[in-house]
Short mmCIF file of C-alpha atoms and ligand atoms in Angstrom, two decimals:
data_model
loop_
_atom_site.label_atom_id
_atom_site.label_comp_id
_atom_site.label_asym_id
_atom_site.label_seq_id
_atom_site.Cartn_x
_atom_site.Cartn_y
_atom_site.Cartn_z
CA MET E 1214 -45.22 -14.81 -8.91
CA LEU E 1215 -45.21 -13.99 -5.18
CA LEU E 1216 -42.02 -12.15 -4.22
CA ASN E 1217 -41.45 -12.55 -0.51
CA LEU E 1218 -38.72 -10.11 0.57
CA THR E 1219 -37.12 -8.69 3.67
CA ILE E 1220 -36.10 -5.04 3.38
CA LEU E 1221 -33.27 -3.73 5.57
CA PRO E 1222 -33.04 0.06 5.03
CA GLY E 1223 -30.17 0.42 7.55
CA ASP E 1224 -28.27 3.64 8.18
CA GLY E 1225 -27.47 7.02 6.65
CA ILE E 1226 -28.70 7.26 3.08
CA GLY E 1227 -29.82 3.61 3.24
CA PRO E 1228 -33.50 4.36 4.01
CA GLU E 1229 -33.67 7.11 1.35
CA VAL E 1230 -32.27 5.04 -1.51
CA THR E 1231 -34.08 1.87 -0.42
CA GLY E 1232 -37.37 3.78 -0.38
CA GLN E 1233 -36.92 4.65 -4.05
CA ALA E 1234 -35.77 1.12 -4.91
CA VAL E 1235 -38.95 -0.29 -3.38
CA LEU E 1236 -41.10 2.15 -5.40
CA VAL E 1237 -39.42 0.90 -8.56
CA LEU E 1238 -39.87 -2.70 -7.45
CA GLN E 1239 -43.59 -2.04 -6.87
CA ALA E 1240 -43.87 -0.45 -10.32
CA VAL E 1241 -42.27 -3.45 -12.04
CA ALA E 1242 -44.30 -5.92 -10.01
CA GLY E 1243 -47.50 -4.04 -10.84
CA ALA E 1244 -46.63 -3.76 -14.51
CA LEU E 1245 -45.72 -7.40 -14.97
CA GLY E 1246 -48.23 -9.03 -12.65
CA HIS E 1247 -46.28 -10.04 -9.55
CA GLN E 1248 -47.32 -9.83 -5.90
CA LEU E 1249 -45.02 -8.43 -3.25
CA LYS E 1250 -44.80 -9.43 0.37
CA LEU E 1251 -42.38 -7.06 2.10
CA GLN E 1252 -41.29 -7.01 5.69
CA TYR E 1253 -39.02 -4.31 7.08
CA LYS E 1254 -36.35 -5.03 9.70
CA ASN E 1255 -33.46 -3.24 11.37
CA ILE E 1256 -29.75 -3.74 10.76
CA GLY E 1257 -26.57 -1.83 11.60
CA GLY E 1258 -26.73 1.41 13.57
CA ALA E 1259 -30.52 1.47 13.32
CA ALA E 1260 -30.63 -1.91 15.08
CA LEU E 1261 -28.02 -0.85 17.64
CA ALA E 1262 -30.16 2.16 18.51
CA ALA E 1263 -33.26 -0.01 18.86
CA VAL E 1264 -31.97 -3.12 20.65
CA GLU E 1265 -28.19 -2.73 21.07
CA ASP E 1266 -27.45 -5.46 18.54
CA PRO E 1267 -26.43 -4.69 14.93
CA LEU E 1268 -28.14 -7.90 13.75
CA PRO E 1269 -31.11 -8.77 15.99
CA ALA E 1270 -32.42 -12.33 15.98
CA ASP E 1271 -35.74 -11.31 14.43
CA THR E 1272 -33.88 -9.72 11.51
CA ILE E 1273 -31.98 -12.96 10.86
CA GLN E 1274 -35.19 -14.98 11.12
CA ALA E 1275 -37.05 -12.70 8.70
CA CYS E 1276 -34.18 -12.87 6.20
CA LEU E 1277 -33.90 -16.65 6.40
CA SER E 1278 -37.63 -17.08 5.88
CA SER E 1279 -37.83 -14.84 2.82
CA ALA E 1280 -36.82 -15.52 -0.76
CA ALA E 1281 -34.38 -12.57 -0.96
CA VAL E 1282 -33.15 -9.64 1.11
CA LEU E 1283 -32.76 -6.04 -0.07
CA MET E 1284 -30.43 -3.91 2.06
CA GLY E 1285 -29.65 -0.18 1.98
CA ALA E 1286 -26.41 0.57 3.80
CA VAL E 1287 -24.84 0.24 7.24
CA GLY E 1288 -22.45 2.55 9.09
CA ASN E 1289 -22.78 5.41 11.54
CA PRO E 1290 -19.84 7.39 12.96
CA ALA E 1291 -21.63 7.53 16.33
CA TYR E 1292 -20.52 3.91 16.83
CA ASP E 1293 -16.89 4.37 15.71
CA HIS E 1294 -15.59 3.89 19.26
CA TYR E 1295 -17.65 0.74 19.92
CA PRO E 1296 -15.92 -2.66 20.04
CA ASN E 1297 -15.80 -4.42 16.69
CA HIS E 1298 -18.70 -6.80 17.27
CA LEU E 1299 -20.95 -3.88 18.23
CA ARG E 1300 -20.32 -1.75 15.17
CA PRO E 1301 -22.99 -1.38 12.48
CA GLU E 1302 -20.71 -3.10 9.95
CA ALA E 1303 -20.54 -6.21 12.16
CA GLY E 1304 -24.28 -6.68 11.57
CA LEU E 1305 -23.79 -6.82 7.82
CA LEU E 1306 -20.80 -9.16 8.04
CA ARG E 1307 -22.73 -11.53 10.30
CA LEU E 1308 -25.71 -11.42 7.96
CA ARG E 1309 -23.54 -12.34 4.97
CA ARG E 1310 -22.24 -15.28 6.95
CA GLU E 1311 -25.65 -16.37 8.28
CA LEU E 1312 -27.01 -16.36 4.72
CA GLY E 1313 -23.96 -18.17 3.33
CA ALA E 1314 -23.54 -15.41 0.75
CA TYR E 1315 -20.02 -16.18 -0.43
CA ALA E 1316 -20.24 -14.76 -3.96
CA ASN E 1317 -20.53 -11.02 -4.34
CA LEU E 1318 -21.24 -9.90 -7.91
CA ARG E 1319 -20.53 -6.23 -8.55
CA PRO E 1320 -21.17 -5.12 -12.12
CA ALA E 1321 -19.60 -1.80 -13.19
CA ILE E 1322 -21.05 -0.55 -16.45
CA CYS E 1323 -20.48 2.76 -18.18
CA PHE E 1324 -23.92 4.03 -19.25
CA PRO E 1325 -23.51 5.79 -22.62
CA ALA E 1326 -25.10 8.97 -21.22
CA LEU E 1327 -22.52 9.11 -18.43
CA GLU E 1328 -19.29 8.94 -20.43
CA ASP E 1329 -18.63 12.52 -19.41
CA SER E 1330 -19.39 11.95 -15.74
CA SER E 1331 -16.26 9.83 -15.33
CA PRO E 1332 -13.08 11.56 -14.20
CA LEU E 1333 -11.41 9.60 -17.02
CA ARG E 1334 -11.55 10.60 -20.68
CA ALA E 1335 -14.77 9.52 -22.41
CA ASP E 1336 -12.86 7.49 -25.01
CA LEU E 1337 -11.28 5.45 -22.20
CA VAL E 1338 -14.48 4.58 -20.32
CA ARG E 1339 -16.85 4.21 -23.27
CA GLY E 1340 -18.03 0.60 -23.43
CA THR E 1341 -16.73 -0.40 -19.99
CA ASP E 1342 -18.60 -3.48 -18.76
CA ILE E 1343 -16.93 -5.20 -15.83
CA MET E 1344 -18.22 -7.92 -13.52
CA ILE E 1345 -16.27 -8.02 -10.27
CA VAL E 1346 -16.67 -11.36 -8.51
CA ARG E 1347 -15.61 -10.76 -4.93
CA GLU E 1348 -15.20 -13.63 -2.47
CA LEU E 1349 -17.31 -12.49 0.48
CA LEU E 1350 -16.88 -14.84 3.43
CA GLY E 1351 -13.13 -15.27 3.75
CA GLY E 1352 -9.85 -13.45 4.01
CA LEU E 1353 -9.09 -10.68 6.48
CA TYR E 1354 -12.76 -9.97 7.13
CA PHE E 1355 -13.36 -13.25 8.95
CA GLY E 1356 -9.91 -14.74 9.66
CA GLU E 1357 -9.00 -15.76 13.21
CA PRO E 1358 -7.13 -14.84 15.33
CA ARG E 1359 -7.98 -11.17 15.37
CA SER E 1360 -7.41 -8.77 18.24
CA ILE E 1361 -5.92 -5.62 19.68
CA ALA E 1362 -3.94 -6.68 22.76
CA GLY E 1363 -1.49 -5.21 25.23
CA THR E 1364 -1.22 -1.96 27.14
CA PRO E 1365 -1.51 1.52 25.58
CA GLY E 1366 1.76 2.49 23.97
CA SER E 1367 2.77 -1.08 23.27
CA ARG E 1368 -0.45 -2.58 21.92
CA ILE E 1369 -0.37 -4.99 19.04
CA ALA E 1370 -3.14 -5.51 16.50
CA THR E 1371 -3.63 -8.76 14.60
CA ASN E 1372 -5.77 -9.79 11.65
CA THR E 1373 -5.48 -13.04 9.78
CA MET E 1374 -5.92 -13.76 6.11
CA THR E 1375 -6.92 -17.37 5.46
CA TYR E 1376 -8.34 -19.19 2.46
CA ASP E 1377 -8.90 -22.90 2.05
CA GLU E 1378 -9.08 -24.65 -1.29
CA PRO E 1379 -12.86 -25.27 -1.31
CA ALA E 1380 -13.54 -21.58 -0.64
CA ILE E 1381 -11.33 -20.55 -3.55
CA GLU E 1382 -12.72 -23.19 -5.85
CA ARG E 1383 -16.39 -22.33 -5.31
CA ILE E 1384 -15.89 -18.62 -6.02
CA ALA E 1385 -13.67 -19.36 -9.01
CA ARG E 1386 -16.46 -21.48 -10.50
CA VAL E 1387 -18.93 -18.61 -10.09
CA ALA E 1388 -16.55 -16.37 -12.04
CA PHE E 1389 -15.96 -18.91 -14.82
CA ASP E 1390 -19.69 -19.65 -15.17
CA LEU E 1391 -20.42 -15.93 -15.49
CA ALA E 1392 -17.63 -15.49 -18.01
CA MET E 1393 -19.21 -18.16 -20.21
CA LYS E 1394 -22.27 -15.89 -20.54
CA ARG E 1395 -20.15 -12.81 -21.21
CA ARG E 1396 -16.92 -12.15 -23.12
CA ARG E 1397 -15.25 -15.33 -21.80
CA LYS E 1398 -12.39 -13.62 -19.99
CA VAL E 1399 -11.50 -14.04 -16.31
CA LEU E 1400 -8.84 -11.90 -14.70
CA SER E 1401 -7.86 -13.32 -11.32
CA VAL E 1402 -6.43 -10.62 -9.05
CA ASP E 1403 -4.08 -11.59 -6.22
CA LYS E 1404 -0.80 -10.70 -4.56
CA ALA E 1405 0.94 -13.98 -5.23
CA ASN E 1406 4.38 -12.35 -5.18
CA VAL E 1407 3.96 -11.75 -1.43
CA LEU E 1408 1.05 -13.69 0.12
CA GLU E 1409 0.66 -17.43 0.66
CA CYS E 1410 -3.12 -17.01 0.41
CA SER E 1411 -2.64 -15.61 -3.05
CA ARG E 1412 -0.31 -18.37 -4.14
CA LEU E 1413 -2.88 -20.98 -3.17
CA TRP E 1414 -5.58 -18.82 -4.79
CA ARG E 1415 -3.71 -18.76 -8.10
CA GLU E 1416 -3.01 -22.49 -8.05
CA VAL E 1417 -6.66 -23.39 -7.41
CA VAL E 1418 -7.95 -20.92 -10.01
CA ILE E 1419 -5.62 -22.38 -12.64
CA ARG E 1420 -6.85 -25.86 -11.76
CA CYS E 1421 -10.53 -24.81 -12.10
CA ALA E 1422 -9.83 -23.14 -15.42
CA LYS E 1423 -9.15 -26.57 -16.95
CA ASP E 1424 -12.91 -27.21 -16.80
CA TYR E 1425 -13.55 -24.03 -18.82
CA PRO E 1426 -11.37 -24.36 -21.93
CA ASP E 1427 -13.33 -21.60 -23.69
CA VAL E 1428 -12.53 -19.01 -21.04
CA LYS E 1429 -9.30 -17.06 -21.28
CA LEU E 1430 -7.78 -16.81 -17.80
CA SER E 1431 -5.17 -14.23 -16.87
CA HIS E 1432 -3.65 -13.12 -13.57
CA MET E 1433 -2.55 -9.80 -12.16
CA TYR E 1434 -1.18 -8.57 -8.88
CA VAL E 1435 -3.67 -6.28 -7.19
CA ASP E 1436 -1.44 -3.18 -7.40
CA SER E 1437 -1.00 -3.59 -11.11
CA ALA E 1438 -4.72 -4.37 -11.59
CA ALA E 1439 -5.59 -1.13 -9.79
CA MET E 1440 -3.47 0.79 -12.28
CA SER E 1441 -4.83 -1.01 -15.34
CA LEU E 1442 -8.39 -0.41 -14.17
CA VAL E 1443 -7.93 3.32 -14.70
CA GLN E 1444 -5.72 2.99 -17.77
CA ARG E 1445 -7.86 0.60 -19.81
CA PRO E 1446 -11.10 -0.25 -18.01
CA LYS E 1447 -12.84 -1.62 -21.08
CA ASP E 1448 -10.36 -4.50 -21.34
CA PHE E 1449 -11.78 -5.96 -18.12
CA ASP E 1450 -14.54 -8.57 -18.30
CA VAL E 1451 -14.88 -10.79 -15.21
CA VAL E 1452 -12.55 -9.90 -12.33
CA LEU E 1453 -12.19 -12.67 -9.76
CA THR E 1454 -10.69 -11.70 -6.43
CA GLU E 1455 -10.63 -12.19 -2.67
CA ASN E 1456 -12.68 -10.25 -0.15
CA MET E 1457 -10.54 -7.20 0.68
CA PHE E 1458 -9.12 -6.70 -2.82
CA GLY E 1459 -12.68 -6.89 -4.17
CA ASP E 1460 -13.90 -4.30 -1.66
CA ILE E 1461 -11.23 -1.86 -2.81
CA LEU E 1462 -11.37 -2.51 -6.55
CA SER E 1463 -15.18 -2.25 -6.65
CA ASP E 1464 -15.16 1.28 -5.20
CA GLN E 1465 -12.49 2.16 -7.73
CA ALA E 1466 -14.62 0.74 -10.53
CA GLY E 1467 -17.47 2.94 -9.29
CA GLY E 1468 -15.27 5.99 -9.67
CA VAL E 1469 -14.26 4.88 -13.15
CA VAL E 1470 -17.85 4.62 -14.44
CA GLY E 1471 -18.87 7.96 -12.97
CA SER E 1472 -20.07 7.42 -9.43
CA LEU E 1473 -20.05 4.81 -6.71
CA GLY E 1474 -23.72 5.71 -6.34
CA LEU E 1475 -24.47 3.74 -9.51
CA LEU E 1476 -23.12 0.38 -8.44
CA ALA E 1477 -25.37 -2.54 -7.51
CA SER E 1478 -24.40 -5.84 -5.98
CA ALA E 1479 -25.72 -9.34 -5.43
CA SER E 1480 -24.38 -11.49 -2.57
CA ILE E 1481 -25.36 -15.02 -3.46
CA GLY E 1482 -24.40 -18.66 -3.17
CA GLY E 1483 -26.22 -19.38 0.09
CA ALA E 1484 -29.77 -20.20 1.07
CA VAL E 1485 -31.10 -16.66 0.57
CA GLY E 1486 -29.63 -13.94 -1.67
CA LEU E 1487 -28.65 -10.58 -0.14
CA TYR E 1488 -28.78 -7.57 -2.42
CA GLU E 1489 -26.96 -4.38 -1.47
CA PRO E 1490 -25.74 -1.33 -3.35
CA VAL E 1491 -21.93 -1.06 -3.26
CA HIS E 1492 -21.91 2.40 -1.68
CA GLY E 1493 -21.92 2.99 2.07
CA SER E 1494 -24.21 4.96 4.37
CA ALA E 1495 -22.65 8.34 3.39
CA PRO E 1496 -23.48 10.08 6.70
CA ASP E 1497 -22.28 13.43 5.29
CA ILE E 1498 -25.22 13.61 2.88
CA ALA E 1499 -27.79 11.53 4.78
CA GLY E 1500 -31.22 13.12 5.20
CA LYS E 1501 -30.58 15.78 2.57
CA GLY E 1502 -32.49 14.01 -0.20
CA ILE E 1503 -29.55 14.24 -2.60
CA ALA E 1504 -28.24 10.66 -2.56
CA ASN E 1505 -28.21 8.77 -5.83
CA PRO E 1506 -30.82 5.97 -5.65
CA LEU E 1507 -29.70 4.30 -8.90
CA GLY E 1508 -27.29 1.87 -7.18
CA ALA E 1509 -30.17 0.66 -4.98
CA ILE E 1510 -32.58 0.59 -7.93
CA LEU E 1511 -30.16 -1.42 -10.07
CA THR E 1512 -29.73 -3.73 -7.08
CA VAL E 1513 -33.44 -4.59 -7.37
CA ALA E 1514 -32.73 -5.66 -10.96
CA LEU E 1515 -30.02 -8.04 -9.71
CA LEU E 1516 -32.43 -9.39 -7.08
CA LEU E 1517 -35.08 -10.16 -9.69
CA ARG E 1518 -32.50 -11.76 -11.99
CA HIS E 1519 -30.58 -13.88 -9.51
CA SER E 1520 -33.18 -14.85 -6.89
CA PHE E 1521 -36.24 -15.16 -9.15
CA GLN E 1522 -34.84 -15.67 -12.68
CA LEU E 1523 -37.07 -12.75 -13.75
CA GLU E 1524 -34.78 -11.60 -16.57
CA ARG E 1525 -37.37 -9.51 -18.37
CA GLU E 1526 -38.22 -7.62 -15.18
CA ALA E 1527 -34.51 -7.05 -14.42
CA ALA E 1528 -33.88 -5.77 -17.93
CA CYS E 1529 -36.93 -3.52 -17.66
CA ILE E 1530 -35.36 -1.74 -14.67
CA GLU E 1531 -31.93 -1.52 -16.27
CA ASN E 1532 -33.41 -0.10 -19.48
CA ALA E 1533 -35.49 2.38 -17.49
CA VAL E 1534 -32.35 3.64 -15.74
CA GLY E 1535 -30.62 4.01 -19.13
CA THR E 1536 -33.61 5.92 -20.49
CA VAL E 1537 -33.70 8.30 -17.53
CA LEU E 1538 -29.97 8.99 -17.82
CA ASP E 1539 -30.29 9.49 -21.59
CA GLY E 1540 -32.96 12.08 -20.78
CA GLY E 1541 -30.39 14.06 -18.80
CA ALA E 1542 -31.50 13.30 -15.22
CA ARG E 1543 -28.56 13.65 -12.82
CA THR E 1544 -28.27 13.47 -9.05
CA ALA E 1545 -25.60 15.71 -7.51
CA ASP E 1546 -22.88 13.02 -7.68
CA LEU E 1547 -23.37 12.71 -11.45
CA ALA E 1548 -23.92 16.35 -12.40
CA ARG E 1549 -20.98 18.13 -13.96
CA SER E 1550 -20.45 21.80 -13.23
CA GLY E 1551 -23.23 23.79 -14.82
CA GLN E 1552 -25.59 20.81 -14.98
CA ASN E 1553 -28.81 20.79 -12.96
CA SER E 1554 -29.16 18.12 -10.34
CA ILE E 1555 -32.34 16.47 -9.09
CA THR E 1556 -33.21 14.92 -5.73
CA THR E 1557 -33.25 11.29 -4.68
CA GLY E 1558 -37.06 11.24 -4.91
CA GLU E 1559 -37.16 12.91 -8.32
CA MET E 1560 -34.70 10.40 -9.72
CA GLY E 1561 -36.72 7.52 -8.29
CA ARG E 1562 -39.94 8.94 -9.74
CA LYS E 1563 -38.37 9.24 -13.19
CA VAL E 1564 -37.32 5.59 -13.11
CA VAL E 1565 -40.83 4.57 -12.02
CA GLU E 1566 -42.29 6.53 -14.95
CA ALA E 1567 -39.84 4.94 -17.36
CA VAL E 1568 -40.77 1.48 -16.06
CA GLU E 1569 -44.48 2.25 -16.42
CA SER E 1570 -44.09 3.36 -20.02
CA SER E 1571 -41.60 0.67 -21.02
CA PRO E 1572 -42.22 -1.71 -23.94
CA ALA E 1573 -41.71 -4.66 -21.58
CA LYS E 1574 -44.86 -3.58 -19.76
CA GLN E 1575 -46.89 -3.13 -22.95
CA LYS E 1576 -45.97 -6.61 -24.15
CA SER E 1577 -47.54 -8.17 -21.10
CA ALA E 1578 -50.63 -5.95 -21.14
C1 IPM X 1271 -19.01 -3.04 0.99
C2 IPM X 1271 -18.80 -2.29 2.28
C3 IPM X 1271 -18.74 -3.29 3.42
C4 IPM X 1271 -17.54 -4.20 3.17
C5 IPM X 1271 -18.66 -2.68 4.84
C6 IPM X 1271 -19.81 -1.73 5.10
C7 IPM X 1271 -18.58 -3.72 5.90
O1 IPM X 1271 -17.67 -1.50 2.20
O2 IPM X 1271 -20.01 -3.78 0.90
O3 IPM X 1271 -18.18 -2.89 0.08
O4 IPM X 1271 -16.40 -3.83 3.48
O5 IPM X 1271 -17.75 -5.31 2.65
MG1 MG X 1272 -16.82 -1.42 0.25
#
């Protein structure tokens, strides 16, 4: 198969982790007989530096004309004082909208080898396998009006949370469909005791659930869900939630399974899928070669699975990551005190080696 992709390395650790993810992608493609056509484009701070636009037109065009997009990270403190539409993050938000990527899947899995990397007790995290389904094009991120107005000292800031029924329904269906292939549980997270958006959310989710009689639906307020996520993470299967709550809970889930650096995500539902690790640009460690590339590498697995239905190739990457972790490889974020840590490039190389010696490859040879 020809895999035609746009790669957006972005800012901070984005280029480092994306570089390793592409090496793993090349290894899988080589092993299982696929051709790659990759084009690299700017986004975020990198694009602002080049052309003063966090999402240049040629980046959008490249993304729309490829079969999937792999992104690293956006964000650079140098642009903190810029107006909202000229921040690196604005490039990513616009791209999600341009691509119509309304469904953000964020799996959080506790790898057996990493039970002791979690700040929680091993017996609590063992077996954790959560799929967060985050609505990605609504809520506070995109609601109008939004502004900071008035004169210094008496300024007023406004953001708007809005959801319409079709937007809730389409994301709910993604969650229920996924649940049917998993443990058939959906937890819908809202704040229906306070917010109108959440009351409508709950009503629409309950209505959709009627089409999925085999799925057990439950509801929680976001504050209580945040607590339960650290108390009993393995009870969670599919978590369905709106944009901002999903942003927060997915970082928390990263902490629970050992490191945010492990989490991959798929932003799908539109014309072209956008694949991005959950972590940010981490400017504090950028350029040091110590970032964890596994989130970006596992993101390639999601890309192969969701944009190309290449399940064997996706599983090959996921198994390779498990093998490497079983072998004791740890980047700094995963190493406990006394454990050796390896660099971004060493971790990437180990995954490439595991892919090249995997049974999936031998089967096809
Ligand atoms: C994420 C990030 C983004 C978000 C930022 C970089 C805009 O935190 O993907 O979780 O808030 O969606
Ligand atoms: Mg986030």
